[in-house]
Short mmCIF file of C-alpha atoms and ligand atoms in Angstrom, two decimals:
data_model
loop_
_atom_site.label_atom_id
_atom_site.label_comp_id
_atom_site.label_asym_id
_atom_site.label_seq_id
_atom_site.Cartn_x
_atom_site.Cartn_y
_atom_site.Cartn_z
CA MET L 909 27.50 -8.62 3.17
CA ASN L 910 24.32 -8.68 5.38
CA LEU L 911 21.91 -11.39 4.28
CA PRO L 912 17.96 -11.94 5.76
CA ASN L 913 17.03 -14.29 8.65
CA MET L 914 13.20 -14.99 8.59
CA ASN L 915 13.34 -16.27 12.57
CA ASP L 916 14.91 -13.31 13.45
CA ALA L 917 12.43 -10.79 11.27
CA LYS L 918 9.87 -13.00 13.37
CA LYS L 919 10.73 -11.56 16.71
CA ARG L 920 9.30 -8.71 18.57
CA THR L 921 11.17 -6.94 21.14
CA LYS L 922 10.11 -4.39 23.92
CA GLN L 923 12.73 -2.26 22.87
CA ASN L 924 11.47 1.62 22.13
CA VAL L 925 12.52 2.19 18.39
CA LYS L 926 14.52 5.46 17.83
CA ILE L 927 13.04 8.26 15.92
CA LEU L 928 15.90 9.48 14.10
CA TYR L 929 15.76 12.95 12.30
CA ASP L 930 19.54 13.10 10.88
CA ASP L 931 20.34 9.49 9.76
CA TYR L 932 19.95 10.51 6.25
CA ASN L 933 23.35 11.73 5.32
CA THR L 934 24.90 12.46 1.75
CA SER L 935 28.14 13.91 2.74
CA ASN L 936 30.63 13.91 -0.03
CA LEU L 937 28.11 12.23 -2.00
CA GLU L 938 25.72 14.85 -3.42
CA ASN L 939 27.15 14.93 -7.27
CA ILE L 940 27.84 11.48 -7.34
CA GLY L 941 24.76 11.21 -10.02
CA LYS L 942 25.70 14.50 -12.02
CA ASP L 943 24.67 13.97 -15.59
CA LYS L 944 23.52 10.49 -14.95
CA GLN L 945 19.81 9.01 -14.99
CA TYR L 946 18.21 6.75 -13.23
CA LEU L 947 14.95 4.62 -13.59
CA ILE L 948 12.81 3.14 -10.75
CA LEU L 949 10.28 0.11 -11.18
CA THR L 950 7.74 -0.06 -8.65
CA TYR L 951 5.37 -3.71 -7.76
CA GLY L 952 3.13 -4.16 -4.77
CA CYS L 953 1.01 -1.88 -2.68
CA GLN L 954 0.60 1.94 -1.80
CA MET L 955 3.62 1.75 0.84
CA ASN L 956 6.20 0.57 -1.69
CA VAL L 957 4.72 3.39 -4.35
CA HIS L 958 5.52 6.07 -1.57
CA ASP L 959 8.83 4.57 -0.41
CA SER L 960 9.72 4.81 -4.09
CA GLU L 961 8.82 8.27 -4.14
CA TYR L 962 11.26 8.70 -0.95
CA ILE L 963 14.08 6.69 -3.04
CA SER L 964 13.34 9.03 -5.94
CA GLY L 965 13.96 12.06 -3.53
CA ILE L 966 17.08 10.25 -2.26
CA MET L 967 18.13 9.64 -6.07
CA GLU L 968 17.82 13.41 -7.18
CA ASP L 969 19.05 14.93 -3.87
CA ILE L 970 22.42 13.00 -5.07
CA GLY L 971 22.15 14.44 -8.48
CA TYR L 972 20.60 12.01 -10.69
CA THR L 973 17.54 12.36 -12.93
CA LYS L 974 14.45 10.47 -13.51
CA THR L 975 13.90 8.81 -16.68
CA ASP L 976 11.20 6.39 -17.98
CA ASP L 977 13.37 5.28 -20.78
CA MET L 978 15.44 1.73 -19.50
CA ASP L 979 17.91 2.71 -22.64
CA ASN L 980 18.97 5.72 -21.14
CA ALA L 981 19.28 4.68 -17.41
CA ASP L 982 22.38 4.70 -15.57
CA VAL L 983 21.18 3.15 -12.77
CA ILE L 984 17.70 1.04 -12.46
CA ILE L 985 15.99 0.45 -9.19
CA VAL L 986 13.54 -2.76 -8.98
CA ASN L 987 11.11 -2.05 -5.70
CA THR L 988 9.81 -5.25 -5.17
CA CYS L 989 6.92 -6.81 -3.37
CA ALA L 990 6.59 -10.43 -1.74
CA ILE L 991 2.94 -10.78 -0.83
CA ARG L 992 2.00 -13.39 -3.48
CA GLU L 993 3.80 -15.65 -5.96
CA ASN L 994 2.47 -13.32 -8.97
CA ALA L 995 4.34 -9.99 -7.73
CA HIS L 996 7.62 -12.34 -7.60
CA ASN L 997 6.94 -13.48 -11.17
CA LYS L 998 6.22 -9.89 -12.54
CA ALA L 999 9.61 -8.68 -10.63
CA GLU L 1000 11.64 -12.00 -11.82
CA GLY L 1001 10.44 -11.26 -15.52
CA MET L 1002 11.54 -7.63 -15.45
CA LEU L 1003 14.89 -8.92 -13.75
CA GLY L 1004 15.24 -10.79 -17.34
CA ARG L 1005 15.20 -8.09 -19.06
CA ILE L 1006 17.21 -6.02 -17.11
CA LYS L 1007 20.15 -8.78 -17.43
CA HIS L 1008 19.73 -8.75 -21.24
CA LEU L 1009 20.60 -4.93 -21.11
CA LYS L 1010 23.60 -5.46 -18.51
CA GLU L 1011 24.71 -7.82 -20.91
CA GLU L 1012 24.76 -4.76 -23.71
CA LYS L 1013 25.55 -2.11 -21.32
CA ASP L 1014 27.83 -3.20 -18.66
CA ASN L 1015 28.13 0.53 -16.72
CA ILE L 1016 24.30 0.26 -15.87
CA ILE L 1017 23.90 0.15 -11.86
CA VAL L 1018 20.97 -2.37 -10.66
CA ILE L 1019 19.33 -2.03 -7.60
CA PHE L 1020 17.14 -4.76 -6.20
CA CYS L 1021 15.10 -3.87 -2.90
CA GLY L 1022 11.83 -3.80 -1.72
CA CYS L 1023 10.12 -6.71 0.16
CA MET L 1024 11.46 -9.48 -2.12
CA ALA L 1025 14.99 -8.42 -0.72
CA GLN L 1026 13.21 -9.22 2.71
CA GLU L 1027 13.12 -12.74 1.91
CA GLU L 1028 16.02 -15.36 3.04
CA GLY L 1029 15.64 -17.78 0.26
CA LEU L 1030 15.05 -15.42 -2.34
CA VAL L 1031 18.09 -13.19 -1.29
CA ASN L 1032 20.57 -15.96 -1.24
CA LYS L 1033 19.70 -16.54 -5.05
CA ILE L 1034 19.59 -13.08 -6.08
CA ASN L 1035 22.82 -12.55 -4.11
CA LYS L 1036 24.43 -15.03 -6.92
CA TYR L 1037 23.36 -13.16 -9.79
CA LYS L 1038 26.50 -11.37 -10.83
CA TRP L 1039 24.39 -8.54 -12.64
CA ILE L 1040 22.90 -7.38 -9.49
CA ASP L 1041 24.75 -4.79 -8.09
CA ILE L 1042 23.19 -3.73 -4.79
CA ILE L 1043 20.76 -5.25 -2.79
CA CYS L 1044 18.93 -3.47 0.05
CA GLY L 1045 15.79 -4.22 2.12
CA THR L 1046 12.67 -2.39 3.15
CA HIS L 1047 14.75 -0.81 6.36
CA ASN L 1048 17.71 0.44 4.58
CA TYR L 1049 16.91 2.29 1.38
CA HIS L 1050 18.01 5.65 2.80
CA LYS L 1051 21.40 4.21 2.54
CA ILE L 1052 21.47 3.85 -1.14
CA PRO L 1053 23.64 6.81 -1.71
CA GLU L 1054 26.32 5.00 0.67
CA TYR L 1055 25.87 1.83 -1.27
CA LEU L 1056 26.07 3.38 -4.94
CA SER L 1057 29.53 4.56 -3.42
CA GLU L 1058 30.91 1.40 -2.01
CA TYR L 1059 29.57 -0.02 -4.99
CA MET L 1060 31.45 2.20 -7.17
CA ASN L 1061 34.87 1.94 -5.23
CA LYS L 1062 34.51 -1.77 -4.09
CA GLY L 1063 32.00 -3.79 -6.28
CA LYS L 1064 28.71 -5.69 -5.01
CA VAL L 1065 26.81 -4.47 -2.14
CA CYS L 1066 24.28 -6.71 -0.53
CA GLU L 1067 22.90 -5.37 2.89
CA VAL L 1068 19.41 -6.29 4.20
CA TYR L 1069 18.54 -5.99 7.62
CA SER L 1070 16.27 -8.57 9.53
CA ILE L 1071 15.42 -6.72 12.51
CA GLU L 1072 13.37 -3.54 11.67
CA GLY L 1073 15.20 -0.30 11.97
CA ASN L 1074 14.27 2.91 13.45
CA VAL L 1075 11.91 5.34 12.14
CA ILE L 1076 13.98 7.40 9.85
CA GLU L 1077 12.41 11.18 9.11
CA ASN L 1078 13.71 14.07 6.94
CA LEU L 1079 14.05 11.73 4.12
CA PRO L 1080 13.97 13.93 0.80
CA VAL L 1081 10.76 12.74 -1.27
CA VAL L 1082 9.92 13.67 -5.06
CA ARG L 1083 6.12 12.60 -5.13
CA ASP L 1084 4.36 11.50 -7.94
CA SER L 1085 1.06 14.04 -7.70
CA LYS L 1086 0.87 17.68 -6.69
CA TYR L 1087 -2.34 17.33 -5.41
CA THR L 1088 -2.81 14.02 -3.39
CA ALA L 1089 -0.02 12.70 -1.08
CA TRP L 1090 0.80 9.59 0.97
CA VAL L 1091 1.71 10.25 4.22
CA ASN L 1092 3.29 7.42 6.47
CA ILE L 1093 1.91 7.22 10.03
CA GLN L 1094 3.25 3.88 10.94
CA TYR L 1095 5.46 1.33 9.64
CA GLY L 1096 5.45 -2.60 9.85
CA CYS L 1097 2.98 -4.90 11.41
CA ASP L 1098 2.69 -7.49 14.27
CA LYS L 1099 -0.62 -8.91 13.51
CA PHE L 1100 1.03 -12.15 12.09
CA CYS L 1101 -2.17 -13.29 9.78
CA THR L 1102 -0.96 -17.14 9.11
CA TYR L 1103 -0.58 -16.26 5.46
CA CYS L 1104 1.04 -13.16 5.40
CA ILE L 1105 4.72 -12.35 4.70
CA VAL L 1106 4.06 -8.57 5.77
CA PRO L 1107 5.28 -8.70 9.27
CA TYR L 1108 8.53 -10.67 8.20
CA THR L 1109 9.33 -7.99 4.97
CA ARG L 1110 8.50 -4.96 6.94
CA GLY L 1111 9.09 -5.68 10.79
CA LYS L 1112 7.47 -4.93 13.87
CA GLN L 1113 4.97 -1.79 14.41
CA ARG L 1114 6.46 1.36 14.57
CA SER L 1115 4.55 4.44 14.65
CA ARG L 1116 5.68 7.83 13.74
CA LYS L 1117 5.30 10.76 16.16
CA SER L 1118 2.12 12.69 15.94
CA GLU L 1119 3.61 16.07 15.68
CA ASP L 1120 6.14 14.73 12.70
CA ILE L 1121 2.97 13.50 10.79
CA ILE L 1122 0.78 16.84 11.68
CA ASP L 1123 3.87 18.87 10.20
CA GLU L 1124 4.02 17.02 7.08
CA VAL L 1125 0.34 17.36 6.43
CA ARG L 1126 0.50 21.25 7.18
CA GLU L 1127 3.60 21.45 5.05
CA LEU L 1128 1.53 19.75 2.21
CA TYR L 1129 -1.55 21.45 2.64
CA ASN L 1130 0.73 25.03 2.44
CA ASN L 1131 2.16 23.30 -0.81
CA GLY L 1132 -1.16 23.07 -2.34
CA TYR L 1133 -1.97 19.76 -1.80
CA GLN L 1134 -5.87 18.84 -1.72
CA GLU L 1135 -5.55 15.27 -0.22
CA VAL L 1136 -3.65 13.28 2.01
CA THR L 1137 -3.93 9.31 2.38
CA LEU L 1138 -2.54 7.98 5.90
CA LEU L 1139 -0.86 4.87 5.33
CA GLY L 1140 0.22 2.11 7.44
CA GLN L 1141 -0.15 -1.64 7.19
CA ASN L 1142 -2.62 -1.67 9.90
CA VAL L 1143 -3.74 2.17 10.37
CA ASN L 1144 -5.98 1.19 13.25
CA ALA L 1145 -3.36 0.07 15.66
CA TYR L 1146 -1.63 3.28 15.16
CA GLY L 1147 0.14 4.61 18.74
CA LYS L 1148 -0.22 0.71 20.24
CA ASP L 1149 3.46 1.31 20.13
CA PHE L 1150 3.81 4.08 22.26
CA ASP L 1151 4.10 4.55 26.21
CA ASN L 1152 0.82 7.09 26.12
CA ASP L 1153 -2.78 5.77 25.14
CA TYR L 1154 -2.71 8.56 22.13
CA ASP L 1155 -4.49 6.71 19.07
CA PHE L 1156 -5.54 6.61 15.71
CA ALA L 1157 -8.68 8.44 16.18
CA ASP L 1158 -6.86 11.17 17.91
CA LEU L 1159 -4.57 11.44 15.42
CA LEU L 1160 -7.19 11.56 12.72
CA GLY L 1161 -8.77 14.26 14.59
CA GLU L 1162 -5.49 16.24 14.48
CA VAL L 1163 -4.97 15.93 10.98
CA ALA L 1164 -8.61 16.84 10.36
CA SER L 1165 -8.01 20.21 12.13
CA THR L 1166 -5.07 21.00 9.94
CA GLY L 1167 -7.76 21.97 7.36
CA ILE L 1168 -6.31 19.64 4.50
CA PRO L 1169 -9.59 19.73 2.35
CA ARG L 1170 -9.36 15.59 2.04
CA ILE L 1171 -8.27 12.82 4.35
CA ARG L 1172 -8.21 9.09 3.92
CA PHE L 1173 -6.42 6.22 5.22
CA VAL L 1174 -5.47 2.79 4.71
CA THR L 1175 -5.53 -0.23 5.59
CA SER L 1176 -7.80 -0.90 8.48
CA HIS L 1177 -7.67 -3.99 10.34
CA PRO L 1178 -11.46 -4.96 11.95
CA TRP L 1179 -9.97 -5.68 15.33
CA ASP L 1180 -8.73 -2.13 16.20
CA PHE L 1181 -11.69 -0.47 14.89
CA THR L 1182 -12.86 1.33 17.89
CA ASP L 1183 -16.24 3.67 18.52
CA LYS L 1184 -13.91 6.36 19.02
CA MET L 1185 -12.55 6.17 15.66
CA ILE L 1186 -16.23 5.79 13.91
CA GLU L 1187 -17.21 8.91 15.96
CA VAL L 1188 -14.30 11.07 14.77
CA ILE L 1189 -14.75 10.27 11.22
CA SER L 1190 -18.24 10.71 11.14
CA LYS L 1191 -17.92 14.62 12.66
CA CYS L 1192 -15.01 15.91 10.38
CA ASP L 1193 -16.41 16.52 7.08
CA ASN L 1194 -13.01 16.33 5.60
CA ILE L 1195 -12.48 12.64 6.55
CA MET L 1196 -13.47 10.93 3.59
CA PRO L 1197 -16.31 8.50 3.58
CA TYR L 1198 -14.78 5.51 2.41
CA ILE L 1199 -13.23 2.75 4.57
CA HIS L 1200 -10.99 -0.16 3.16
CA LEU L 1201 -11.92 -3.08 5.97
CA PRO L 1202 -10.28 -6.11 4.66
CA ILE L 1203 -12.78 -9.47 5.83
CA GLN L 1204 -10.52 -12.07 3.98
CA SER L 1205 -13.15 -15.08 4.52
CA GLY L 1206 -16.96 -15.33 5.29
CA SER L 1207 -16.30 -18.22 7.69
CA ASP L 1208 -15.44 -17.86 11.16
CA ARG L 1209 -13.33 -21.67 11.22
CA ILE L 1210 -10.95 -19.96 8.32
CA LEU L 1211 -10.95 -16.89 10.11
CA LYS L 1212 -9.44 -18.86 12.98
CA LEU L 1213 -7.07 -20.46 10.87
CA MET L 1214 -6.07 -17.37 9.33
CA GLY L 1215 -5.07 -15.77 13.03
CA ARG L 1216 -7.47 -12.82 12.10
CA LYS L 1217 -8.94 -12.60 15.63
CA TYR L 1218 -12.62 -11.55 15.08
CA THR L 1219 -15.55 -13.24 14.36
CA ILE L 1220 -18.11 -12.56 11.29
CA LYS L 1221 -20.69 -11.30 13.62
CA GLU L 1222 -17.90 -8.50 15.17
CA TYR L 1223 -17.31 -7.94 11.59
CA LEU L 1224 -20.56 -7.05 10.55
CA GLU L 1225 -21.24 -5.04 13.72
CA ILE L 1226 -18.37 -2.63 12.77
CA ILE L 1227 -20.17 -2.41 9.43
CA GLU L 1228 -23.39 -1.80 10.67
CA LYS L 1229 -21.96 0.99 12.94
CA LEU L 1230 -19.77 2.31 10.00
CA ARG L 1231 -23.18 2.65 7.60
CA LYS L 1232 -25.22 4.11 10.41
CA ASN L 1233 -23.07 6.75 11.23
CA ILE L 1234 -21.14 7.95 8.25
CA PRO L 1235 -23.89 9.00 5.46
CA ASN L 1236 -23.10 7.57 2.05
CA VAL L 1237 -20.22 5.80 3.21
CA SER L 1238 -17.85 3.28 0.60
CA ILE L 1239 -17.06 -0.06 1.93
CA THR L 1240 -14.23 -1.91 0.09
CA THR L 1241 -12.97 -5.23 1.16
CA ASP L 1242 -9.94 -8.10 0.31
CA ILE L 1243 -10.91 -11.47 0.24
CA ILE L 1244 -8.71 -14.32 -0.26
CA VAL L 1245 -9.99 -17.79 -1.65
CA GLY L 1246 -8.63 -21.36 -1.46
CA PHE L 1247 -6.91 -20.63 1.85
CA PRO L 1248 -5.53 -24.26 2.98
CA GLY L 1249 -8.76 -26.46 4.45
CA GLU L 1250 -11.37 -24.23 2.75
CA THR L 1251 -13.93 -26.33 1.97
CA ASN L 1252 -17.32 -25.35 -0.26
CA GLU L 1253 -19.34 -24.49 2.93
CA ASP L 1254 -16.55 -22.20 4.23
CA PHE L 1255 -16.84 -20.54 0.45
CA GLU L 1256 -20.45 -20.32 0.35
CA LYS L 1257 -20.08 -18.28 3.57
CA THR L 1258 -17.85 -15.81 1.78
CA LEU L 1259 -20.62 -15.38 -0.77
CA ASP L 1260 -23.14 -15.13 2.22
CA ILE L 1261 -21.30 -12.06 3.65
CA VAL L 1262 -20.71 -10.54 0.18
CA ASN L 1263 -24.35 -10.86 -0.46
CA ARG L 1264 -24.64 -9.31 2.93
CA VAL L 1265 -22.53 -6.56 2.96
CA LYS L 1266 -22.59 -5.44 -0.58
CA TYR L 1267 -19.37 -4.12 -1.10
CA ASP L 1268 -18.64 -1.00 -3.36
CA LEU L 1269 -15.60 -3.11 -4.33
CA ALA L 1270 -13.29 -5.75 -3.09
CA TYR L 1271 -9.96 -7.29 -4.22
CA THR L 1272 -9.99 -11.10 -4.80
CA PHE L 1273 -6.75 -13.34 -4.54
CA ILE L 1274 -6.16 -17.09 -4.51
CA PHE L 1275 -3.98 -18.08 -1.61
CA SER L 1276 -0.60 -17.90 -2.56
CA PRO L 1277 1.67 -19.92 -0.18
CA ARG L 1278 4.78 -17.72 1.26
CA GLU L 1279 7.62 -19.43 2.23
CA GLY L 1280 8.25 -18.95 6.31
CA THR L 1281 4.54 -18.24 7.18
CA PRO L 1282 2.26 -20.71 9.09
CA ALA L 1283 -0.17 -21.12 6.41
CA ALA L 1284 2.41 -21.91 3.93
CA LYS L 1285 2.72 -25.62 6.18
CA MET L 1286 -0.74 -26.46 6.42
CA LYS L 1287 -2.67 -29.10 4.49
CA ASP L 1288 -4.06 -27.92 1.30
CA ASP L 1289 -5.95 -30.29 -0.67
CA THR L 1290 -8.00 -28.09 -3.13
CA SER L 1291 -7.32 -28.38 -6.51
CA MET L 1292 -6.22 -25.15 -8.31
CA GLU L 1293 -8.95 -25.44 -10.78
CA GLU L 1294 -11.51 -25.43 -7.93
CA LYS L 1295 -9.81 -22.14 -6.61
CA LYS L 1296 -10.15 -20.55 -9.51
CA ALA L 1297 -13.64 -21.57 -9.94
CA ARG L 1298 -14.76 -20.09 -6.44
CA LEU L 1299 -12.82 -17.09 -7.48
CA ALA L 1300 -14.43 -16.68 -10.47
CA ARG L 1301 -17.91 -16.94 -8.83
CA LEU L 1302 -16.79 -14.62 -6.29
CA ASN L 1303 -15.57 -11.89 -8.97
CA GLU L 1304 -19.07 -12.18 -10.50
CA LEU L 1305 -20.60 -11.34 -7.25
CA ILE L 1306 -18.25 -8.63 -6.45
CA ASN L 1307 -18.90 -6.91 -9.73
CA LYS L 1308 -22.83 -7.27 -9.57
CA TYR L 1309 -22.38 -5.04 -6.19
CA ALA L 1310 -20.01 -2.65 -7.73
CA LEU L 1311 -22.18 -1.83 -10.74
CA GLU L 1312 -25.22 -1.38 -8.42
CA SER L 1313 -23.45 0.73 -6.13
CA ASN L 1314 -22.59 2.93 -8.81
CA GLN L 1315 -25.95 2.85 -10.07
CA LYS L 1316 -27.60 4.78 -7.39
CA MET L 1317 -24.93 7.62 -8.28
CA LYS L 1318 -26.32 7.97 -11.80
CA ASP L 1319 -27.71 11.61 -12.26
CA LYS L 1320 -26.42 12.73 -8.71
CA VAL L 1321 -24.17 15.68 -8.34
CA TYR L 1322 -20.42 14.86 -6.08
CA GLU L 1323 -17.42 17.04 -5.54
CA VAL L 1324 -14.62 15.12 -7.47
CA LEU L 1325 -11.05 16.48 -6.66
CA ILE L 1326 -9.36 16.19 -10.53
CA ILE L 1327 -6.02 14.56 -10.08
CA GLY L 1328 -5.17 14.32 -13.95
CA PRO L 1329 -5.84 13.20 -17.48
CA SER L 1330 -7.76 9.89 -18.09
CA ASP L 1331 -6.98 7.48 -21.03
CA LYS L 1332 -10.26 7.83 -21.98
CA ASP L 1333 -11.38 10.35 -24.78
CA ASN L 1334 -9.54 13.24 -23.64
CA LYS L 1335 -11.08 13.46 -20.25
CA TYR L 1336 -9.63 14.41 -17.04
CA MET L 1337 -10.25 11.69 -14.08
CA GLY L 1338 -10.54 12.19 -10.35
CA TYR L 1339 -12.25 10.84 -7.17
CA THR L 1340 -15.47 11.42 -5.40
CA PRO L 1341 -15.39 11.84 -1.70
CA ASN L 1342 -16.47 8.17 -1.56
CA MET L 1343 -13.41 6.85 -3.53
CA LYS L 1344 -15.17 6.49 -7.04
CA LEU L 1345 -13.13 6.81 -10.26
CA VAL L 1346 -14.86 9.42 -12.51
CA ASN L 1347 -13.73 10.41 -16.00
CA VAL L 1348 -15.12 13.86 -16.19
CA ASN L 1349 -15.87 15.97 -19.37
CA CYS L 1350 -13.41 19.06 -18.85
CA ASP L 1351 -10.00 20.73 -19.45
CA GLU L 1352 -6.76 21.04 -17.70
CA THR L 1353 -7.64 24.44 -15.86
CA MET L 1354 -9.71 21.77 -13.41
CA LEU L 1355 -6.52 20.15 -12.33
CA GLY L 1356 -5.97 19.85 -8.67
CA LYS L 1357 -9.47 21.21 -8.15
CA ILE L 1358 -12.46 19.83 -6.04
CA VAL L 1359 -15.27 20.43 -8.61
CA PRO L 1360 -18.86 19.56 -8.26
CA VAL L 1361 -20.02 16.59 -11.36
CA LYS L 1362 -22.91 15.15 -12.39
CA ILE L 1363 -22.73 11.36 -12.87
CA THR L 1364 -24.01 10.84 -16.55
CA GLU L 1365 -22.91 7.10 -16.76
CA VAL L 1366 -21.60 4.44 -14.60
CA LYS L 1367 -19.77 1.23 -15.29
CA THR L 1368 -18.32 -1.42 -12.96
CA TRP L 1369 -15.24 -0.11 -12.34
CA SER L 1370 -15.64 3.80 -13.31
CA LEU L 1371 -18.29 6.89 -13.70
CA ASP L 1372 -18.21 9.49 -16.37
CA GLY L 1373 -19.63 12.69 -15.51
CA GLU L 1374 -19.81 16.33 -16.58
CA ILE L 1375 -18.76 19.41 -14.34
CA ALA L 1376 -22.24 20.56 -12.73
CA SER L 1377 -21.51 24.04 -11.98
CA GLY L 1378 -24.18 26.86 -12.84
CA GLU L 1379 -26.85 24.20 -12.96
N1 LIG J 2887 -1.92 -15.14 -0.53
C1 LIG J 2887 -3.03 -14.70 -0.92
N2 LIG J 2887 -3.22 -13.01 -0.61
C2 LIG J 2887 -2.73 -12.44 0.53
N3 LIG J 2887 -2.95 -11.51 0.86
C3 LIG J 2887 -2.12 -11.25 1.73
N4 LIG J 2887 -1.22 -12.15 2.00
C4 LIG J 2887 -1.82 -13.33 0.85
C5 LIG J 2887 -1.44 -14.35 0.63
N5 LIG J 2887 -0.34 -15.10 1.02
C6 LIG J 2887 -3.69 -10.78 0.38
C7 LIG J 2887 -4.98 -10.02 1.79
C8 LIG J 2887 -4.48 -8.83 2.06
C9 LIG J 2887 -3.98 -8.21 0.91
C10 LIG J 2887 -3.02 -7.01 0.89
O1 LIG J 2887 -3.22 -9.28 0.03
O2 LIG J 2887 -6.37 -10.16 1.10
O3 LIG J 2887 -5.42 -8.11 2.91
FE1 LIG J 2888 3.21 -3.92 0.27
FE2 LIG J 2888 3.13 -6.04 1.43
FE3 LIG J 2888 3.92 -6.10 -1.11
FE4 LIG J 2888 5.37 -5.40 0.82
S1 LIG J 2888 4.66 -7.54 0.65
S2 LIG J 2888 4.98 -4.31 -1.03
S3 LIG J 2888 4.09 -4.51 1.80
S4 LIG J 2888 2.02 -5.76 -0.52
#
């Protein structure tokens, strides 16, 4: 048994991380899933969604097949998120259902993994639940085959590493889409924003080698993928852990030169956004004009308490450069309301910034204290009622600008990558270069293609369109 420890997770050493190409191994376990099914439930960010694609790859590598029906599953994997209390609650609600199922069908194997499994207090609790069979964290899910075998031979397994592992290459992967793909460029985060649990749950920053990233993108392109999204907690800091000065701008340039039609990246941090990056984005047609740049608050005082290390003035300078150099760029953001000590005046400053930047979209959250982070210990005397009222005001403003930016697109034609059926009126959905969701009146032969679409109707969250070819 190996339990996580938040103090160890906080430590950062200079020691170089190893890139391992043959650490995943399933010798003698290739068939343990023969004729059996697994179900995977995923909570949280794109990083977790992509981890689940790897976990699926691993499960299928050892003979399991995927099911979406919990009643048919022999193995249930819960890949959890720890970012806010409500992410916890969702996973815990699901655990209640699984417990019930396990009471009826004792032979199901339950695997609890992901970011919640990296939390010290929580794992101590979960580990006592007899009906959870395997607990592993974000650093060691590649060992699930070993853990399954150990469980089958000896019973319950709990192994979570507090200190991040190495970069593990060559894991099998089963991707959710045939047209768009996530590509990890870096793991972990060293920023330690005071509210955030991620540097603890995902460990220190570890960049993948650029050669491995480029090989992956080339292979995806050769296999018909039209779009890659480069993934990291902090993509602009890519390479800062290398001994040389190769950086994210260099990587973007190289990925662009593979010729893959569309490149996106998330998430950016204003601190590391350089002019060189903006120049590469503006020069390469296949880097999409869409930047997600979390601001978190419009008040310098709160930004300082959050440990964000930029001022509003610096943030606005980046926005100005982005707008000036990247035509039709969409800018989205994340905002936290009700951070400890946020006054009405601070909150008004956040509204001011939204009025200035006029975001295409923003993800807004009420501050959620995470155990073990500095902000969880800060004095917070704003009532939840007041925080909810602030969030509602903010959302109203965000929605107004989202609709306004969509309205500018009406009757114009955009290239849309059609990625799947839409839940509306037998249409298909896709995204414009600037990441607007469009429900398109077309048939399935358009799947996986980039087609010109005329925007016929606009709403706050999506657009409607028709194929424009021949016009
Ligand atoms: N409380 C509320 N929101 C948070 N986020 C991260 N940590 C917290 C927290 N403790 C938000 C930030 C981040 C996004 C992914 O989640 O806005 O950018
Ligand atoms: Fe993603 Fe953070 Fe949630 Fe982990 S805690 S799944 S890194 S959002």
